[in-house]
Coordinates of C-alpha atoms and ligand atoms in Angstrom, one line a residue:
M630 CA 6.1 -15.1 -20.8
L631 CA 4.4 -11.9 -22.0
E632 CA 2.1 -12.2 -24.9
T633 CA 2.8 -8.8 -26.3
A634 CA 5.5 -6.3 -25.8
E635 CA 3.0 -3.4 -25.4
R636 CA 1.7 -4.9 -22.1
V637 CA 4.9 -3.6 -20.4
D638 CA 4.3 -0.3 -18.7
P639 CA 6.9 2.2 -20.0
A640 CA 7.1 3.7 -16.5
F641 CA 8.3 0.3 -15.2
R642 CA 11.2 0.3 -17.6
E643 CA 12.1 3.9 -16.8
D644 CA 11.9 3.4 -13.0
V645 CA 14.0 0.2 -13.1
L646 CA 16.7 1.5 -15.5
A647 CA 17.0 4.9 -13.6
G648 CA 16.6 3.3 -10.2
L649 CA 19.3 0.7 -10.7
S650 CA 21.7 3.3 -12.1
A651 CA 21.2 5.6 -9.0
P652 CA 24.0 6.0 -6.4
I653 CA 21.7 4.2 -3.9
P654 CA 20.0 1.6 -6.2
A655 CA 16.2 1.5 -5.6
V656 CA 13.0 0.5 -7.4
P657 CA 9.7 2.1 -6.4
A658 CA 7.6 -0.3 -4.3
R659 CA 4.6 0.0 -6.6
W660 CA 6.3 -2.4 -9.0
L661 CA 6.2 -5.2 -6.5
Y662 CA 2.5 -5.7 -7.3
D663 CA 2.2 -7.6 -10.5
R664 CA -0.3 -10.4 -10.5
R665 CA 2.0 -12.8 -8.6
G666 CA 3.2 -10.0 -6.3
S667 CA -0.5 -9.2 -5.4
E668 CA -1.1 -12.9 -4.7
L669 CA 1.9 -13.1 -2.5
F670 CA 0.9 -9.9 -0.6
D671 CA -2.5 -11.5 0.0
E672 CA -0.7 -14.5 1.5
I673 CA 1.4 -12.2 3.6
T674 CA -1.7 -10.7 5.2
R675 CA -2.7 -14.2 6.4
L676 CA 0.7 -14.9 8.1
P677 CA 0.6 -15.0 11.9
S678 CA 3.7 -12.8 12.1
Y679 CA 2.2 -10.1 9.8
Y680 CA 0.1 -8.5 12.6
P681 CA -1.2 -5.3 10.8
T682 CA -4.0 -7.0 8.9
Q683 CA -5.4 -9.1 11.8
T684 CA -5.0 -6.2 14.3
E685 CA -6.6 -3.6 12.1
T686 CA -9.5 -5.9 11.2
A687 CA -10.1 -6.8 14.9
L688 CA -9.9 -3.1 15.8
L689 CA -12.4 -2.1 13.0
K690 CA -14.9 -4.7 14.3
Q691 CA -14.8 -3.0 17.7
I692 CA -14.8 0.7 16.7
L693 CA -17.0 0.9 13.7
P694 CA -20.2 1.7 15.6
G695 CA -18.3 4.7 17.1
V696 CA -17.0 5.7 13.7
A697 CA -20.5 5.4 12.2
S698 CA -22.0 7.7 14.9
R699 CA -19.6 10.5 13.7
V700 CA -20.3 10.0 10.0
P701 CA -23.3 11.9 8.5
S702 CA -26.1 9.8 6.9
G703 CA -26.2 9.6 3.2
T704 CA -22.4 9.7 2.9
A705 CA -20.4 8.5 -0.1
V706 CA -17.5 6.3 0.9
V707 CA -14.4 6.7 -1.3
E708 CA -11.9 3.9 -0.7
F709 CA -8.4 4.4 -1.9
G710 CA -7.5 0.9 -3.2
A711 CA -10.0 -1.7 -4.5
G712 CA -10.9 -2.7 -1.0
S713 CA -10.2 -5.8 1.2
A714 CA -12.8 -8.6 1.1
T715 CA -12.9 -8.3 4.9
K716 CA -12.5 -4.7 6.0
T717 CA -14.7 -3.0 3.3
P718 CA -17.9 -5.0 4.2
L719 CA -17.3 -4.2 7.9
L720 CA -17.2 -0.5 7.1
L721 CA -20.1 -0.5 4.8
E722 CA -22.2 -2.6 7.2
A723 CA -21.6 0.0 10.0
V724 CA -21.8 3.2 8.0
R725 CA -24.5 2.2 5.5
P726 CA -23.4 4.9 2.9
A727 CA -25.6 5.9 0.0
V728 CA -22.7 5.3 -2.5
Y729 CA -19.4 3.3 -2.4
V730 CA -16.6 4.4 -4.7
P731 CA -13.6 2.1 -4.8
V732 CA -10.6 3.6 -6.6
D733 CA -7.9 1.2 -8.0
I734 CA -5.4 1.1 -10.8
S735 CA -6.2 -2.5 -11.7
G736 CA -9.4 -2.5 -13.7
D737 CA -10.0 -6.2 -13.6
Y738 CA -9.5 -6.6 -9.9
L739 CA -11.6 -3.5 -9.2
R740 CA -14.5 -4.7 -11.3
E741 CA -14.4 -8.1 -9.5
S742 CA -14.4 -6.7 -6.0
A743 CA -17.0 -4.0 -6.9
A744 CA -19.3 -6.7 -8.2
E745 CA -18.9 -8.6 -4.9
I746 CA -19.7 -5.6 -2.8
A747 CA -22.7 -4.8 -5.0
G748 CA -23.9 -8.4 -4.4
L749 CA -23.5 -8.1 -0.6
F750 CA -25.0 -4.6 -0.3
P751 CA -27.8 -4.2 -2.9
S752 CA -29.0 -1.0 -1.3
I753 CA -25.6 0.8 -1.8
R754 CA -24.8 2.2 -5.2
V755 CA -21.3 1.0 -6.2
E756 CA -19.4 3.3 -8.6
P757 CA -15.8 2.0 -9.2
V758 CA -13.2 4.4 -10.6
V759 CA -10.2 3.0 -12.4
A760 CA -7.3 5.3 -11.5
D761 CA -4.0 5.4 -9.7
F762 CA -5.0 7.2 -6.5
A763 CA -1.5 8.6 -6.1
R764 CA -2.0 10.7 -9.3
P765 CA -4.7 13.3 -10.1
F766 CA -8.1 11.8 -11.0
E767 CA -11.7 12.8 -10.7
L768 CA -14.6 11.4 -8.7
P769 CA -17.9 10.7 -10.5
E770 CA -20.0 13.9 -10.9
S771 CA -23.0 12.0 -9.4
I772 CA -21.5 12.1 -5.9
S773 CA -20.6 15.8 -5.9
A774 CA -23.5 16.7 -3.6
F775 CA -22.9 13.9 -1.0
P776 CA -20.9 14.3 2.2
K777 CA -17.7 12.2 1.7
L778 CA -15.7 9.7 3.8
G779 CA -12.4 8.6 2.5
F780 CA -11.2 5.2 3.6
F781 CA -7.5 4.4 3.5
P782 CA -6.8 1.3 5.6
G783 CA -3.9 -1.1 5.9
S784 CA -1.2 1.4 6.7
T785 CA -0.6 1.9 3.0
I786 CA 0.3 5.5 3.9
G787 CA 3.4 4.0 5.5
N788 CA 4.7 3.0 2.1
F789 CA 5.1 6.7 1.1
V790 CA 8.0 8.8 2.4
P791 CA 6.6 11.6 4.7
R792 CA 6.9 14.3 2.0
T793 CA 5.0 12.2 -0.5
A794 CA 2.6 11.0 2.1
T795 CA 1.8 14.6 2.9
D796 CA 1.2 15.4 -0.8
L797 CA -1.0 12.3 -1.0
L798 CA -3.1 13.4 2.0
R799 CA -3.4 16.9 0.5
S800 CA -4.6 15.4 -2.8
F801 CA -7.2 13.4 -0.9
R802 CA -8.4 16.6 0.8
D803 CA -8.6 18.4 -2.5
L804 CA -10.5 15.5 -4.1
L805 CA -13.0 15.0 -1.2
G806 CA -13.4 18.6 -0.3
V807 CA -13.6 20.8 2.8
G808 CA -15.9 19.2 5.4
S809 CA -15.2 15.7 4.3
Q810 CA -13.8 13.0 6.5
L811 CA -10.9 10.4 6.3
L812 CA -10.6 7.1 8.1
I813 CA -7.0 5.9 7.9
G814 CA -5.1 3.0 9.4
M815 CA -1.6 3.5 10.6
D816 CA 0.9 1.0 11.9
R817 CA 2.7 2.0 15.2
V818 CA 6.4 1.9 16.1
K819 CA 7.0 -1.2 18.3
P820 CA 9.9 -3.4 19.4
I821 CA 12.2 -4.0 16.5
N822 CA 12.1 -7.8 16.8
R823 CA 8.4 -7.8 16.1
L824 CA 8.7 -5.4 13.2
L825 CA 11.5 -7.5 11.6
A826 CA 9.5 -10.7 12.2
A827 CA 6.6 -9.2 10.3
Y828 CA 8.8 -8.5 7.2
D829 CA 11.1 -11.5 7.3
E830 CA 9.2 -14.6 8.5
P831 CA 10.3 -18.3 8.5
E832 CA 7.6 -19.1 5.9
G833 CA 9.6 -17.0 3.3
V834 CA 6.5 -15.4 1.7
T835 CA 7.8 -11.9 2.1
A836 CA 11.2 -13.0 0.7
A837 CA 9.3 -14.5 -2.3
F838 CA 7.3 -11.2 -2.6
N839 CA 10.5 -9.1 -2.7
L840 CA 12.4 -11.5 -5.1
N841 CA 9.4 -11.6 -7.4
L842 CA 10.4 -8.1 -8.5
L843 CA 13.6 -9.6 -10.1
E844 CA 11.5 -12.2 -11.9
R845 CA 9.2 -9.4 -13.1
I846 CA 12.2 -7.4 -14.4
N847 CA 13.6 -10.5 -16.2
R848 CA 10.2 -11.3 -17.8
E849 CA 8.9 -7.9 -18.7
L850 CA 12.2 -6.0 -19.4
D851 CA 14.2 -8.8 -21.0
G852 CA 16.6 -9.2 -18.1
D853 CA 18.9 -12.0 -17.1
I854 CA 19.3 -11.3 -13.4
P855 CA 20.4 -14.5 -11.7
L856 CA 17.8 -14.8 -9.0
D857 CA 20.2 -16.8 -6.7
A858 CA 22.5 -13.9 -6.6
F859 CA 20.1 -11.9 -4.4
R860 CA 18.5 -12.5 -1.0
H861 CA 15.7 -10.7 0.8
E862 CA 16.6 -8.5 3.8
A863 CA 14.3 -6.5 6.1
R864 CA 16.0 -3.6 8.0
W865 CA 14.8 -1.3 10.6
N866 CA 15.9 2.3 9.9
D867 CA 15.5 4.0 13.3
I868 CA 16.3 7.6 12.3
L869 CA 13.6 7.4 9.6
S870 CA 11.3 5.2 11.7
R871 CA 10.7 2.6 8.9
I872 CA 11.2 -0.9 7.9
E873 CA 13.1 -1.1 4.6
M874 CA 13.1 -4.1 2.2
H875 CA 16.2 -4.7 0.3
L876 CA 17.5 -7.3 -2.2
V877 CA 21.1 -7.9 -1.2
A878 CA 23.7 -9.3 -3.6
T879 CA 25.1 -12.5 -2.2
R880 CA 28.1 -12.3 -4.6
D881 CA 29.6 -10.0 -7.2
V882 CA 27.1 -10.1 -10.0
S883 CA 26.6 -8.5 -13.4
F884 CA 23.5 -8.7 -15.6
T885 CA 21.7 -7.1 -18.5
I886 CA 18.2 -5.4 -18.5
A887 CA 16.8 -4.0 -21.8
D888 CA 20.4 -4.1 -23.2
R889 CA 21.8 -2.1 -20.3
R890 CA 24.6 -3.7 -18.2
F891 CA 24.5 -3.5 -14.4
S892 CA 27.0 -4.7 -11.8
F893 CA 26.4 -5.2 -8.1
A894 CA 29.2 -6.0 -5.6
S895 CA 28.6 -8.7 -3.0
G896 CA 26.7 -7.1 0.0
S897 CA 25.4 -4.1 -2.0
S898 CA 21.6 -3.8 -2.3
I899 CA 18.6 -2.7 -4.2
H900 CA 16.1 -0.9 -2.0
T901 CA 12.6 -2.0 -2.8
E902 CA 10.2 -0.8 -0.2
N903 CA 9.7 1.5 2.9
S904 CA 7.1 0.9 5.5
H905 CA 7.0 3.9 7.9
K906 CA 5.8 3.4 11.4
Y907 CA 4.3 6.2 13.4
G908 CA 4.0 7.0 17.1
P909 CA 0.8 8.7 18.3
R910 CA 2.0 12.3 17.9
G911 CA 3.8 11.6 14.6
S912 CA 0.7 10.2 13.0
R913 CA -1.4 13.2 14.0
V914 CA 1.3 15.6 12.8
L915 CA 1.4 13.8 9.4
L916 CA -2.3 14.2 9.1
L917 CA -2.3 17.8 10.1
A918 CA 0.5 18.5 7.6
G919 CA -1.7 16.8 5.0
G920 CA -4.6 19.1 5.7
W921 CA -6.6 16.8 8.0
T922 CA -7.6 17.5 11.6
P923 CA -7.8 14.3 13.7
I924 CA -11.2 14.1 15.6
A925 CA -11.0 10.6 17.0
E926 CA -8.4 7.9 17.3
W927 CA -8.6 4.3 18.3
N928 CA -5.7 1.9 19.1
D929 CA -5.8 -1.9 19.8
S930 CA -5.0 -2.8 23.4
A931 CA -1.4 -3.6 22.7
G932 CA -0.9 -0.2 20.9
D933 CA 0.2 -2.0 17.7
F934 CA -2.1 -0.3 15.3
A935 CA -4.2 2.9 15.1
V936 CA -7.3 3.9 13.1
I937 CA -7.8 7.7 13.0
L938 CA -10.8 9.7 11.9
S939 CA -10.0 13.2 10.6
E940 CA -11.9 16.1 9.1
A941 CA -10.8 18.3 6.2
Ligands
LIG994 C1 0.8 -2.7 1.6 N1 1.7 -2.3 2.7 C2 0.9 -1.6 3.8 C3 2.5 -3.4 3.3 C4 3.4 -2.9 4.4 O1 3.3 -3.6 5.5 O2 4.1 -2.0 4.3 C5 3.4 -4.0 2.2 C6 4.3 -5.2 2.7 N2 5.5 -5.4 2.4 C7 6.0 -6.4 2.9 N3 5.0 -7.0 3.7 C8 3.9 -6.2 3.5

């Protein structure tokens, strides 16, 4: 139960009402991450079938000395997202930057993780910035003179359609400046059965993560969506090279959200997330289109995941 009505983000209401009224019903993936959604995502990253986290972490352990040798000393690391408890310390240990600037929309989470990093690395100045990195924001004036390394792991870039991903990469370039560097993780195209298994596993955590969106809508937007009328589905869209998450109606269903009536026919769906997968050339073209020139690229031995260092 919400304590106060004003805790609901008006953009959530707008996105849900407009998204569910659209010819192809969809809700932007960012709304999957309320507190419960973030906990469930955390659980997903520990599932054996969700290979991206384990693979990227293992790859970073191997390659970070090579990354560090290409990064100037006295760098400021700017991480887009509050940082993972595992990957961020690995990077900071290897690069030993002068300053670490994590950027995240969730102030509470950001402050907690920034305090942890400050405890682990007393010699690194930690300057958290509360901001949605997908919208314009400013870096602390105090790091203007430092060389900068952006860090964007986890293949989060894959959650943006290519046009928006390009805009995002360009905004990172504008923010960090010419001469800066970007270290980015990108998930690779691979056999469909492995992709589907990563997004629809027997444990049902990804299903719970997807269905949690309906619970959030009911709770925050005064909805009465019957949760048992929808099921989680992961689909591979080959033309667009992406996994899509959908909530598929298991029967004809009608419900109300914020006094608006919606009807879904059995089998129709609400599209809730895209996770684009890139081949080697596709990932480089995306970076180039976003204003970044790849200078080094590392893949795990199975070719499942790539980490790419680029320069602006
Ligand atoms: C956050 N992001 C990179 C995840 C992904 O793989 O696209 C989100 C996710 N959705 C379902 N499982 C994981």
